[in-house]
Amino acid sequence: MNLLITGGTVIDSNGGRQADVHIADGHVVETCVPETTIDATGLVVSPGFVDLHTHLREPGKEEAETIETGSRAAALGGYTAIVAMPNTDPTQDCVSVVDFVRRQGITAGLCDVRPSGSITVGRRGTQLTPFAELAAVGVKLFTDDGNGVQDPQLMRRAFEYAKGLGVTMAQHCEVEALTGGAVMHEGDCCSHLGLPGWPALAEELMVHRDIELVRLTGAPAHFLHLSTARSVELVRAAKADGLPITAEATPHHISLTDDLLRSYSAIYKVNPPLRTMDDVDAVRAGLIDGTIDAIATDHAPHVSESKEQPLDQAPPGMVGLETALGVAIGHLDMPLADIVATLSWKPAKIAGLEEAHGRDIEPGSPANLTIFDPDEEWEVVPAMLASKSHNTPFVGVPLKGRTKHTILNGEFTVKDGQATR
Ligand code: NCD
Ligand code: ZN
């Protein structure tokens, strides 16, 4: 398809400018004879978004999400690539499962689905997976997400092994000895409600341990879904020391606080938990000053029957792919180009996808693009989500910014706000 996008504001790592964009043969080109023209007046044209943290639930929990429904939700959110988390059943701990996820992604054709691999077999925390074999089939991020690796000796070996392979360990930071039975952030609200708490310290201790393991081994680390003020401080100091560390924050940790649990609704139960306003402010400040590199959704679909259980039994997690942009623009006091950086080229680099995604919009770049309205104010209606699960906490939260078109390898995956397949 030869496509011309006229009148939009192009935003990439060079900043913003008014420019027309020509696309032919799946790439941005100098000029083309257009078959289709899109009027992008008032819209932003940017490199496609890249999500470092998507739970697609297939294989194993297809009632909550499939690779197809999850990648459709991603495309509608403006994403052209997503990293699939490994806590599937079976676990993404071997080449066959990783290949299955990748192939299902290609079949769906809605988003570039890049499977992560688990750090330990079955995510059980006792035996490392075959990193080299997994790296050879393109796995770049390794994580036991859903759990942190508890054993410091095993984690040291993981970093040492990773270093020679050029892959990155991504940690879900939670010292489980401190969070047993927890349903929400440990603090005033939690004591008032009489519920078991998940202390900030449980995250911070593991952030601290892994920073020291990075210092020891020289291997890179990425911190998933940082949620506390002290975690942000630790990462800021580690980066100032020049350590190869990156970090992400979720849309819900920059917009929602623990007092929402007063409703006793498990829609607000998530790992790590919603924290205090001070933590929200610190995470926002971390994104603004670059301590936190990326916004990652931690899109975690769960069927309504499971989320309707009492707080202690309901699983943690929220969907987020279709609302991330609207939450980010609405809740971050930072220049639009910097917000797009946290959604696109910075996570693309962390995921090792910078050849195909997050590229500057110039001739020769693959046409993986998002066209969005930065000013549209809207409200999410759960039943309208493309995700198979509707466990969003953003009902009634004003959102600002919405995807209009998403282009993957020069073809529309979303056109006029509708998925094309
Ligand atoms: C995630 C899930 O449901 O898989 N849940 C969550 O609350 N974030 C796991 C995770 O990212 O830790
Ligand atoms: Zn996690």
Short mmCIF file of C-alpha atoms and ligand atoms in Angstrom, two decimals:
data_model
loop_
_atom_site.label_atom_id
_atom_site.label_comp_id
_atom_site.label_asym_id
_atom_site.label_seq_id
_atom_site.Cartn_x
_atom_site.Cartn_y
_atom_site.Cartn_z
CA MET A 1 0.00 0.00 0.00
CA ASN A 2 1.29 3.45 -0.91
CA LEU A 3 0.17 5.83 1.79
CA LEU A 4 0.43 9.55 2.35
CA ILE A 5 -0.13 11.09 5.80
CA THR A 6 -0.66 14.83 5.49
CA GLY A 7 -0.87 17.74 7.88
CA GLY A 8 0.23 16.00 11.07
CA THR A 9 2.85 16.88 13.67
CA VAL A 10 5.64 14.34 13.40
CA ILE A 11 7.22 13.53 16.76
CA ASP A 12 10.29 11.31 17.00
CA SER A 13 13.61 11.44 18.85
CA ASN A 14 14.49 14.59 16.91
CA GLY A 15 11.53 16.41 18.49
CA GLY A 16 8.41 17.72 16.75
CA ARG A 17 7.86 19.19 13.27
CA GLN A 18 5.13 19.66 10.69
CA ALA A 19 5.70 17.18 7.88
CA ASP A 20 3.93 14.88 5.45
CA VAL A 21 4.92 11.21 5.65
CA HIS A 22 5.08 8.96 2.59
CA ILE A 23 4.97 5.19 2.94
CA ALA A 24 5.63 2.52 0.30
CA ASP A 25 6.65 -1.15 0.51
CA GLY A 26 6.37 -1.12 4.29
CA HIS A 27 8.86 1.71 4.73
CA VAL A 28 8.93 5.45 5.09
CA VAL A 29 10.06 6.87 1.73
CA GLU A 30 11.00 10.28 0.37
CA THR A 31 7.93 10.41 -1.84
CA CYS A 32 5.34 8.07 -3.36
CA VAL A 33 2.24 8.06 -5.55
CA PRO A 34 -0.38 7.54 -2.84
CA GLU A 35 -3.21 5.01 -3.11
CA THR A 36 -4.55 6.18 0.25
CA THR A 37 -4.26 9.57 1.95
CA ILE A 38 -4.83 10.18 5.64
CA ASP A 39 -5.53 13.69 6.87
CA ALA A 40 -3.63 13.99 10.15
CA THR A 41 -4.39 17.67 10.80
CA GLY A 42 -4.35 18.18 14.58
CA LEU A 43 -2.91 14.70 15.09
CA VAL A 44 0.54 13.44 16.09
CA VAL A 45 2.40 10.97 13.88
CA SER A 46 4.97 9.07 15.93
CA PRO A 47 6.93 5.84 15.86
CA GLY A 48 4.70 3.00 17.07
CA PHE A 49 4.53 2.32 20.79
CA VAL A 50 6.39 -0.60 22.33
CA ASP A 51 5.09 -2.30 25.47
CA LEU A 52 7.72 -3.99 27.60
CA HIS A 53 5.18 -5.74 29.79
CA THR A 54 2.13 -7.49 28.32
CA HIS A 55 0.48 -10.61 29.73
CA LEU A 56 -1.18 -12.38 26.79
CA ARG A 57 -2.29 -15.47 28.79
CA GLU A 58 -1.86 -17.84 25.83
CA PRO A 59 -0.97 -20.66 26.24
CA GLY A 60 -2.93 -21.65 29.32
CA LYS A 61 -5.52 -19.01 30.17
CA GLU A 62 -7.19 -18.31 26.84
CA GLU A 63 -10.45 -17.53 28.64
CA ALA A 64 -8.81 -14.30 29.89
CA GLU A 65 -6.89 -13.28 26.75
CA THR A 66 -5.39 -14.77 23.61
CA ILE A 67 -2.43 -13.63 21.59
CA GLU A 68 -4.92 -12.43 18.98
CA THR A 69 -7.21 -10.46 21.34
CA GLY A 70 -4.25 -9.05 23.27
CA SER A 71 -2.47 -7.92 20.14
CA ARG A 72 -5.69 -6.33 18.87
CA ALA A 73 -5.94 -4.39 22.16
CA ALA A 74 -2.29 -3.41 21.71
CA ALA A 75 -2.84 -2.13 18.17
CA LEU A 76 -5.84 -0.09 19.38
CA GLY A 77 -3.61 1.41 22.05
CA GLY A 78 -1.10 2.49 19.41
CA TYR A 79 1.40 -0.32 19.94
CA THR A 80 3.32 -1.89 17.08
CA ALA A 81 5.36 -4.22 19.33
CA ILE A 82 4.77 -5.92 22.66
CA VAL A 83 6.94 -8.09 24.87
CA ALA A 84 4.91 -11.11 26.00
CA MET A 85 5.47 -11.99 29.64
CA PRO A 86 6.45 -15.62 30.35
CA ASN A 87 3.95 -16.53 33.10
CA THR A 88 1.90 -18.66 30.75
CA ASP A 89 1.04 -22.33 31.22
CA PRO A 90 3.30 -23.92 30.10
CA THR A 91 5.87 -21.27 31.02
CA GLN A 92 7.87 -19.55 28.27
CA ASP A 93 11.00 -21.30 29.53
CA CYS A 94 11.99 -23.24 26.42
CA VAL A 95 12.27 -22.74 22.68
CA SER A 96 9.07 -24.60 21.79
CA VAL A 97 6.79 -22.39 23.92
CA VAL A 98 8.56 -19.20 22.88
CA ASP A 99 8.22 -20.20 19.22
CA PHE A 100 4.54 -20.95 19.68
CA VAL A 101 3.91 -17.44 21.07
CA ARG A 102 5.88 -15.80 18.29
CA ARG A 103 4.03 -17.79 15.59
CA GLN A 104 0.61 -17.00 17.04
CA GLY A 105 1.60 -13.33 17.00
CA ILE A 106 2.53 -13.52 13.33
CA THR A 107 -0.72 -15.33 12.50
CA ALA A 108 -2.78 -12.64 14.25
CA GLY A 109 -0.82 -10.01 12.32
CA LEU A 110 -1.87 -7.14 14.58
CA CYS A 111 1.34 -6.40 16.43
CA ASP A 112 4.95 -7.57 16.56
CA VAL A 113 4.76 -10.05 19.46
CA ARG A 114 8.15 -10.65 21.06
CA PRO A 115 8.17 -13.35 23.72
CA SER A 116 10.32 -12.91 26.80
CA GLY A 117 11.84 -15.99 28.40
CA SER A 118 11.67 -16.92 32.04
CA ILE A 119 14.82 -16.75 34.16
CA THR A 120 14.06 -20.02 35.93
CA VAL A 121 12.43 -23.24 34.79
CA GLY A 122 8.67 -23.06 35.39
CA ARG A 123 9.38 -19.70 37.14
CA ARG A 124 9.98 -21.85 40.21
CA GLY A 125 13.11 -19.96 41.21
CA THR A 126 15.44 -22.94 41.48
CA GLN A 127 17.06 -23.71 38.10
CA LEU A 128 18.09 -21.35 35.29
CA THR A 129 16.54 -21.76 31.83
CA PRO A 130 18.75 -22.34 28.75
CA PHE A 131 19.51 -18.64 28.14
CA ALA A 132 21.79 -19.31 25.18
CA GLU A 133 19.23 -21.44 23.33
CA LEU A 134 16.52 -18.88 23.98
CA ALA A 135 18.77 -15.99 22.97
CA ALA A 136 19.56 -17.84 19.73
CA VAL A 137 15.86 -17.73 18.78
CA GLY A 138 15.65 -14.02 19.52
CA VAL A 139 14.72 -13.73 23.20
CA LYS A 140 16.26 -10.55 24.56
CA LEU A 141 14.48 -10.02 27.88
CA PHE A 142 14.37 -12.62 30.63
CA THR A 143 12.07 -12.38 33.63
CA ASP A 144 10.18 -14.52 36.12
CA ASP A 145 7.53 -11.78 36.20
CA GLY A 146 4.67 -12.55 38.51
CA ASN A 147 7.49 -13.41 40.91
CA GLY A 148 10.94 -12.04 41.61
CA VAL A 149 13.92 -14.37 41.75
CA GLN A 150 14.28 -14.78 45.51
CA ASP A 151 17.65 -16.57 45.70
CA PRO A 152 20.54 -14.07 45.45
CA GLN A 153 23.05 -16.75 44.42
CA LEU A 154 20.85 -17.91 41.54
CA MET A 155 20.30 -14.28 40.52
CA ARG A 156 24.04 -13.66 40.59
CA ARG A 157 24.54 -16.63 38.24
CA ALA A 158 21.73 -15.35 35.99
CA PHE A 159 23.46 -11.97 35.63
CA GLU A 160 26.84 -13.61 34.96
CA TYR A 161 25.36 -15.93 32.33
CA ALA A 162 23.39 -13.07 30.72
CA LYS A 163 26.41 -10.83 30.38
CA GLY A 164 28.14 -12.91 27.75
CA LEU A 165 24.95 -13.28 25.73
CA GLY A 166 23.92 -9.64 25.47
CA VAL A 167 20.49 -10.27 27.00
CA THR A 168 18.83 -8.34 29.83
CA MET A 169 17.43 -9.58 33.12
CA ALA A 170 14.11 -7.89 33.95
CA GLN A 171 13.14 -8.18 37.59
CA HIS A 172 9.73 -8.17 39.28
CA CYS A 173 11.03 -6.79 42.57
CA GLU A 174 9.27 -8.43 45.49
CA VAL A 175 10.85 -10.12 48.49
CA GLU A 176 8.14 -12.68 49.12
CA ALA A 177 9.04 -13.23 52.76
CA LEU A 178 7.64 -9.72 53.32
CA THR A 179 4.46 -9.96 51.23
CA GLY A 180 2.80 -13.26 52.18
CA GLY A 181 -1.01 -12.89 52.11
CA ALA A 182 -0.82 -9.19 51.23
CA VAL A 183 -3.70 -7.61 49.31
CA MET A 184 -2.66 -3.94 49.23
CA HIS A 185 0.07 -1.42 50.09
CA GLU A 186 1.10 -1.48 53.75
CA GLY A 187 0.30 1.94 55.17
CA ASP A 188 -2.34 4.00 56.94
CA CYS A 189 -5.16 3.02 54.64
CA CYS A 190 -4.32 -0.67 54.95
CA SER A 191 -4.17 -0.55 58.78
CA HIS A 192 -7.47 1.31 58.85
CA LEU A 193 -9.10 -1.37 56.70
CA GLY A 194 -7.45 -4.14 58.72
CA LEU A 195 -6.03 -5.83 55.64
CA PRO A 196 -2.64 -7.57 55.28
CA GLY A 197 -0.11 -5.19 53.70
CA TRP A 198 2.61 -5.34 50.98
CA PRO A 199 5.33 -3.04 52.32
CA ALA A 200 7.29 -0.74 50.03
CA LEU A 201 10.40 -2.31 51.55
CA ALA A 202 9.65 -5.64 49.81
CA GLU A 203 10.21 -3.95 46.46
CA GLU A 204 13.08 -1.73 47.55
CA LEU A 205 15.17 -4.54 49.06
CA MET A 206 15.19 -6.41 45.75
CA VAL A 207 15.89 -3.25 43.76
CA HIS A 208 18.84 -2.65 46.07
CA ARG A 209 20.08 -6.27 45.83
CA ASP A 210 19.96 -6.27 42.04
CA ILE A 211 21.69 -2.89 41.77
CA GLU A 212 24.54 -4.40 43.79
CA LEU A 213 24.54 -7.52 41.59
CA VAL A 214 24.78 -5.29 38.51
CA ARG A 215 27.68 -3.46 40.15
CA LEU A 216 29.37 -6.82 40.81
CA THR A 217 28.74 -8.51 37.45
CA GLY A 218 28.48 -5.62 34.99
CA ALA A 219 25.40 -7.25 33.42
CA PRO A 220 22.43 -5.02 32.54
CA ALA A 221 19.20 -5.07 34.53
CA HIS A 222 15.74 -3.73 33.85
CA PHE A 223 13.33 -3.09 36.73
CA LEU A 224 9.69 -3.87 36.02
CA HIS A 225 6.76 -1.79 37.32
CA LEU A 226 8.55 0.37 39.93
CA SER A 227 6.07 1.71 42.44
CA THR A 228 7.75 3.36 45.43
CA ALA A 229 9.51 6.66 46.05
CA ARG A 230 12.56 4.94 47.52
CA SER A 231 12.87 2.57 44.52
CA VAL A 232 13.04 5.62 42.25
CA GLU A 233 15.76 7.14 44.46
CA LEU A 234 17.78 3.91 44.39
CA VAL A 235 17.62 3.72 40.60
CA ARG A 236 18.48 7.41 40.27
CA ALA A 237 21.63 6.89 42.37
CA ALA A 238 22.57 3.70 40.50
CA LYS A 239 22.31 5.48 37.16
CA ALA A 240 24.41 8.34 38.51
CA ASP A 241 27.04 5.67 39.28
CA GLY A 242 26.94 4.74 35.59
CA LEU A 243 25.43 1.28 36.08
CA PRO A 244 23.62 -0.31 33.09
CA ILE A 245 20.15 -0.11 34.62
CA THR A 246 16.78 0.74 33.09
CA ALA A 247 13.33 0.93 34.64
CA GLU A 248 9.67 1.16 33.77
CA ALA A 249 6.52 2.41 35.49
CA THR A 250 2.90 1.53 34.76
CA PRO A 251 0.03 3.88 33.91
CA HIS A 252 -1.76 2.87 37.14
CA HIS A 253 1.21 3.73 39.36
CA ILE A 254 1.26 7.28 37.98
CA SER A 255 -2.46 7.84 38.37
CA LEU A 256 -4.10 5.81 41.16
CA THR A 257 -3.52 5.49 44.92
CA ASP A 258 -4.07 2.90 47.66
CA ASP A 259 -7.13 4.61 49.12
CA LEU A 260 -9.16 3.18 46.19
CA LEU A 261 -9.04 -0.12 48.10
CA ARG A 262 -11.53 1.37 50.55
CA SER A 263 -14.09 0.07 48.08
CA TYR A 264 -12.82 -3.47 48.78
CA SER A 265 -13.02 -3.94 45.02
CA ALA A 266 -10.42 -6.31 43.62
CA ILE A 267 -10.36 -4.27 40.41
CA TYR A 268 -7.77 -2.17 42.32
CA LYS A 269 -5.71 -5.19 43.43
CA VAL A 270 -2.43 -5.33 41.53
CA ASN A 271 1.20 -6.32 41.98
CA PRO A 272 3.02 -4.24 43.08
CA PRO A 273 0.07 -2.57 44.81
CA LEU A 274 -1.24 0.94 44.29
CA ARG A 275 0.80 3.16 46.63
CA THR A 276 0.43 6.58 48.27
CA MET A 277 0.26 9.98 46.60
CA ASP A 278 3.90 10.61 47.62
CA ASP A 279 4.92 7.48 45.73
CA VAL A 280 2.83 8.48 42.70
CA ASP A 281 4.54 11.88 42.70
CA ALA A 282 7.98 10.28 42.96
CA VAL A 283 7.29 7.84 40.10
CA ARG A 284 6.05 10.73 37.94
CA ALA A 285 9.19 12.71 38.84
CA GLY A 286 11.27 9.67 37.88
CA LEU A 287 9.69 9.62 34.42
CA ILE A 288 10.10 13.36 34.04
CA ASP A 289 13.83 13.35 34.86
CA GLY A 290 14.53 10.13 32.93
CA THR A 291 15.33 7.96 35.96
CA ILE A 292 12.47 5.79 34.79
CA ASP A 293 12.94 5.15 31.09
CA ALA A 294 9.62 3.74 29.96
CA ILE A 295 5.91 3.48 30.57
CA ALA A 296 4.95 -0.20 30.40
CA THR A 297 1.37 -1.33 30.76
CA ASP A 298 1.65 -4.55 32.81
CA HIS A 299 -1.53 -5.43 30.91
CA ALA A 300 -2.81 -8.29 33.12
CA PRO A 301 -6.18 -9.61 31.96
CA HIS A 302 -8.31 -11.69 34.34
CA VAL A 303 -11.85 -13.01 33.77
CA SER A 304 -14.57 -11.17 35.68
CA GLU A 305 -15.47 -14.20 37.84
CA SER A 306 -11.97 -14.23 39.29
CA LYS A 307 -11.84 -10.45 39.85
CA GLU A 308 -15.26 -10.53 41.54
CA GLN A 309 -13.92 -12.74 44.32
CA PRO A 310 -13.09 -11.29 47.75
CA LEU A 311 -9.88 -9.25 47.87
CA ASP A 312 -7.79 -12.01 49.40
CA GLN A 313 -8.74 -14.56 46.72
CA ALA A 314 -8.88 -12.40 43.59
CA PRO A 315 -5.75 -12.41 41.41
CA PRO A 316 -3.75 -9.17 41.09
CA GLY A 317 -3.66 -7.32 37.78
CA MET A 318 -5.34 -4.78 35.49
CA VAL A 319 -5.69 -4.44 31.73
CA GLY A 320 -3.94 -1.41 30.30
CA LEU A 321 -3.04 -1.55 26.61
CA GLU A 322 -6.01 0.48 25.38
CA THR A 323 -5.78 3.20 28.02
CA ALA A 324 -2.03 3.75 28.52
CA LEU A 325 -1.69 6.74 26.18
CA GLY A 326 -4.75 8.46 27.63
CA VAL A 327 -3.51 7.96 31.19
CA ALA A 328 0.03 9.09 30.36
CA ILE A 329 -0.97 12.34 28.66
CA GLY A 330 -3.61 13.06 31.30
CA HIS A 331 -1.35 12.42 34.30
CA LEU A 332 2.16 13.51 33.34
CA ASP A 333 3.19 17.13 33.35
CA MET A 334 5.90 16.69 30.73
CA PRO A 335 6.38 17.68 27.08
CA LEU A 336 4.47 15.46 24.65
CA ALA A 337 7.69 14.43 22.87
CA ASP A 338 9.08 13.15 26.20
CA ILE A 339 5.89 11.18 26.86
CA VAL A 340 6.12 9.60 23.41
CA ALA A 341 9.76 8.74 24.14
CA THR A 342 8.68 6.73 27.21
CA LEU A 343 6.12 4.87 25.10
CA SER A 344 8.13 4.27 21.95
CA TRP A 345 11.85 4.57 21.28
CA LYS A 346 13.08 4.19 24.84
CA PRO A 347 11.24 0.89 25.46
CA ALA A 348 12.13 -0.23 21.90
CA LYS A 349 15.78 0.03 22.85
CA ILE A 350 15.35 -1.79 26.16
CA ALA A 351 13.58 -4.62 24.31
CA GLY A 352 16.34 -4.73 21.69
CA LEU A 353 13.86 -3.82 18.95
CA GLU A 354 15.38 -0.53 17.85
CA GLU A 355 16.02 -1.80 14.31
CA ALA A 356 12.29 -2.19 13.64
CA HIS A 357 10.43 -0.05 16.18
CA GLY A 358 10.78 3.42 17.64
CA ARG A 359 12.86 4.53 14.66
CA ASP A 360 12.98 8.15 13.56
CA ILE A 361 10.42 8.89 10.86
CA GLU A 362 12.72 9.29 7.87
CA PRO A 363 13.25 7.49 4.55
CA GLY A 364 14.37 3.89 5.04
CA SER A 365 12.71 3.35 8.43
CA PRO A 366 10.18 0.52 8.68
CA ALA A 367 6.68 2.04 8.69
CA ASN A 368 5.68 1.11 12.23
CA LEU A 369 3.75 4.19 13.25
CA THR A 370 1.03 5.52 15.51
CA ILE A 371 -1.25 8.42 14.66
CA PHE A 372 -3.04 9.82 17.69
CA ASP A 373 -5.08 12.78 18.85
CA PRO A 374 -3.23 14.22 21.86
CA ASP A 375 -6.19 16.37 22.90
CA GLU A 376 -9.17 14.02 22.70
CA GLU A 377 -10.81 13.60 26.09
CA TRP A 378 -12.64 10.33 26.56
CA GLU A 379 -13.84 7.78 29.05
CA VAL A 380 -13.26 4.09 28.88
CA VAL A 381 -16.28 1.78 28.62
CA PRO A 382 -15.10 -1.67 29.73
CA ALA A 383 -17.47 -3.56 27.41
CA MET A 384 -15.96 -1.73 24.41
CA LEU A 385 -12.43 -3.00 25.04
CA ALA A 386 -10.93 -5.37 22.47
CA SER A 387 -9.17 -7.21 25.27
CA LYS A 388 -11.03 -10.39 26.23
CA SER A 389 -10.98 -9.25 29.86
CA HIS A 390 -12.41 -5.97 31.07
CA ASN A 391 -10.65 -5.52 34.41
CA THR A 392 -9.80 -1.86 33.98
CA PRO A 393 -9.59 0.49 36.98
CA PHE A 394 -9.91 3.56 34.75
CA VAL A 395 -13.70 3.73 34.55
CA GLY A 396 -14.65 7.27 35.50
CA VAL A 397 -11.05 8.50 35.24
CA PRO A 398 -10.79 11.24 32.60
CA LEU A 399 -8.39 10.20 29.82
CA LYS A 400 -6.69 12.53 27.36
CA GLY A 401 -5.20 11.29 24.11
CA ARG A 402 -6.43 8.52 21.85
CA THR A 403 -5.05 6.43 19.00
CA LYS A 404 -6.66 6.98 15.60
CA HIS A 405 -4.53 4.83 13.31
CA THR A 406 -1.79 2.26 13.86
CA ILE A 407 0.45 1.14 11.03
CA LEU A 408 2.50 -2.07 11.15
CA ASN A 409 5.00 -2.65 8.34
CA GLY A 410 3.14 -0.14 6.19
CA GLU A 411 -0.34 -1.68 6.68
CA PHE A 412 -3.15 -0.44 8.91
CA THR A 413 -3.80 -2.54 11.99
CA VAL A 414 -6.09 0.24 13.23
CA LYS A 415 -7.85 2.70 10.96
CA ASP A 416 -10.19 5.45 12.20
CA GLY A 417 -10.09 3.93 15.69
CA GLN A 418 -11.16 0.46 14.51
CA ALA A 419 -8.99 -2.65 14.29
CA THR A 420 -8.69 -3.79 10.69
CA ARG A 421 -8.66 -7.52 11.47
C1 NCD B 1 0.54 -9.94 36.78
C2 NCD B 1 -0.31 -11.08 36.20
O1 NCD B 1 -1.51 -11.11 36.44
O2 NCD B 1 0.24 -11.93 35.47
N1 NCD B 1 -0.23 -9.34 37.84
C3 NCD B 1 -0.04 -8.12 38.34
O3 NCD B 1 -0.75 -7.78 39.30
N2 NCD B 1 0.84 -7.28 37.87
C4 NCD B 1 1.86 -10.43 37.21
C5 NCD B 1 2.89 -9.35 37.42
O4 NCD B 1 3.17 -8.53 36.53
O5 NCD B 1 3.51 -9.32 38.47
ZN ZN B 2 5.23 -8.27 37.84
#
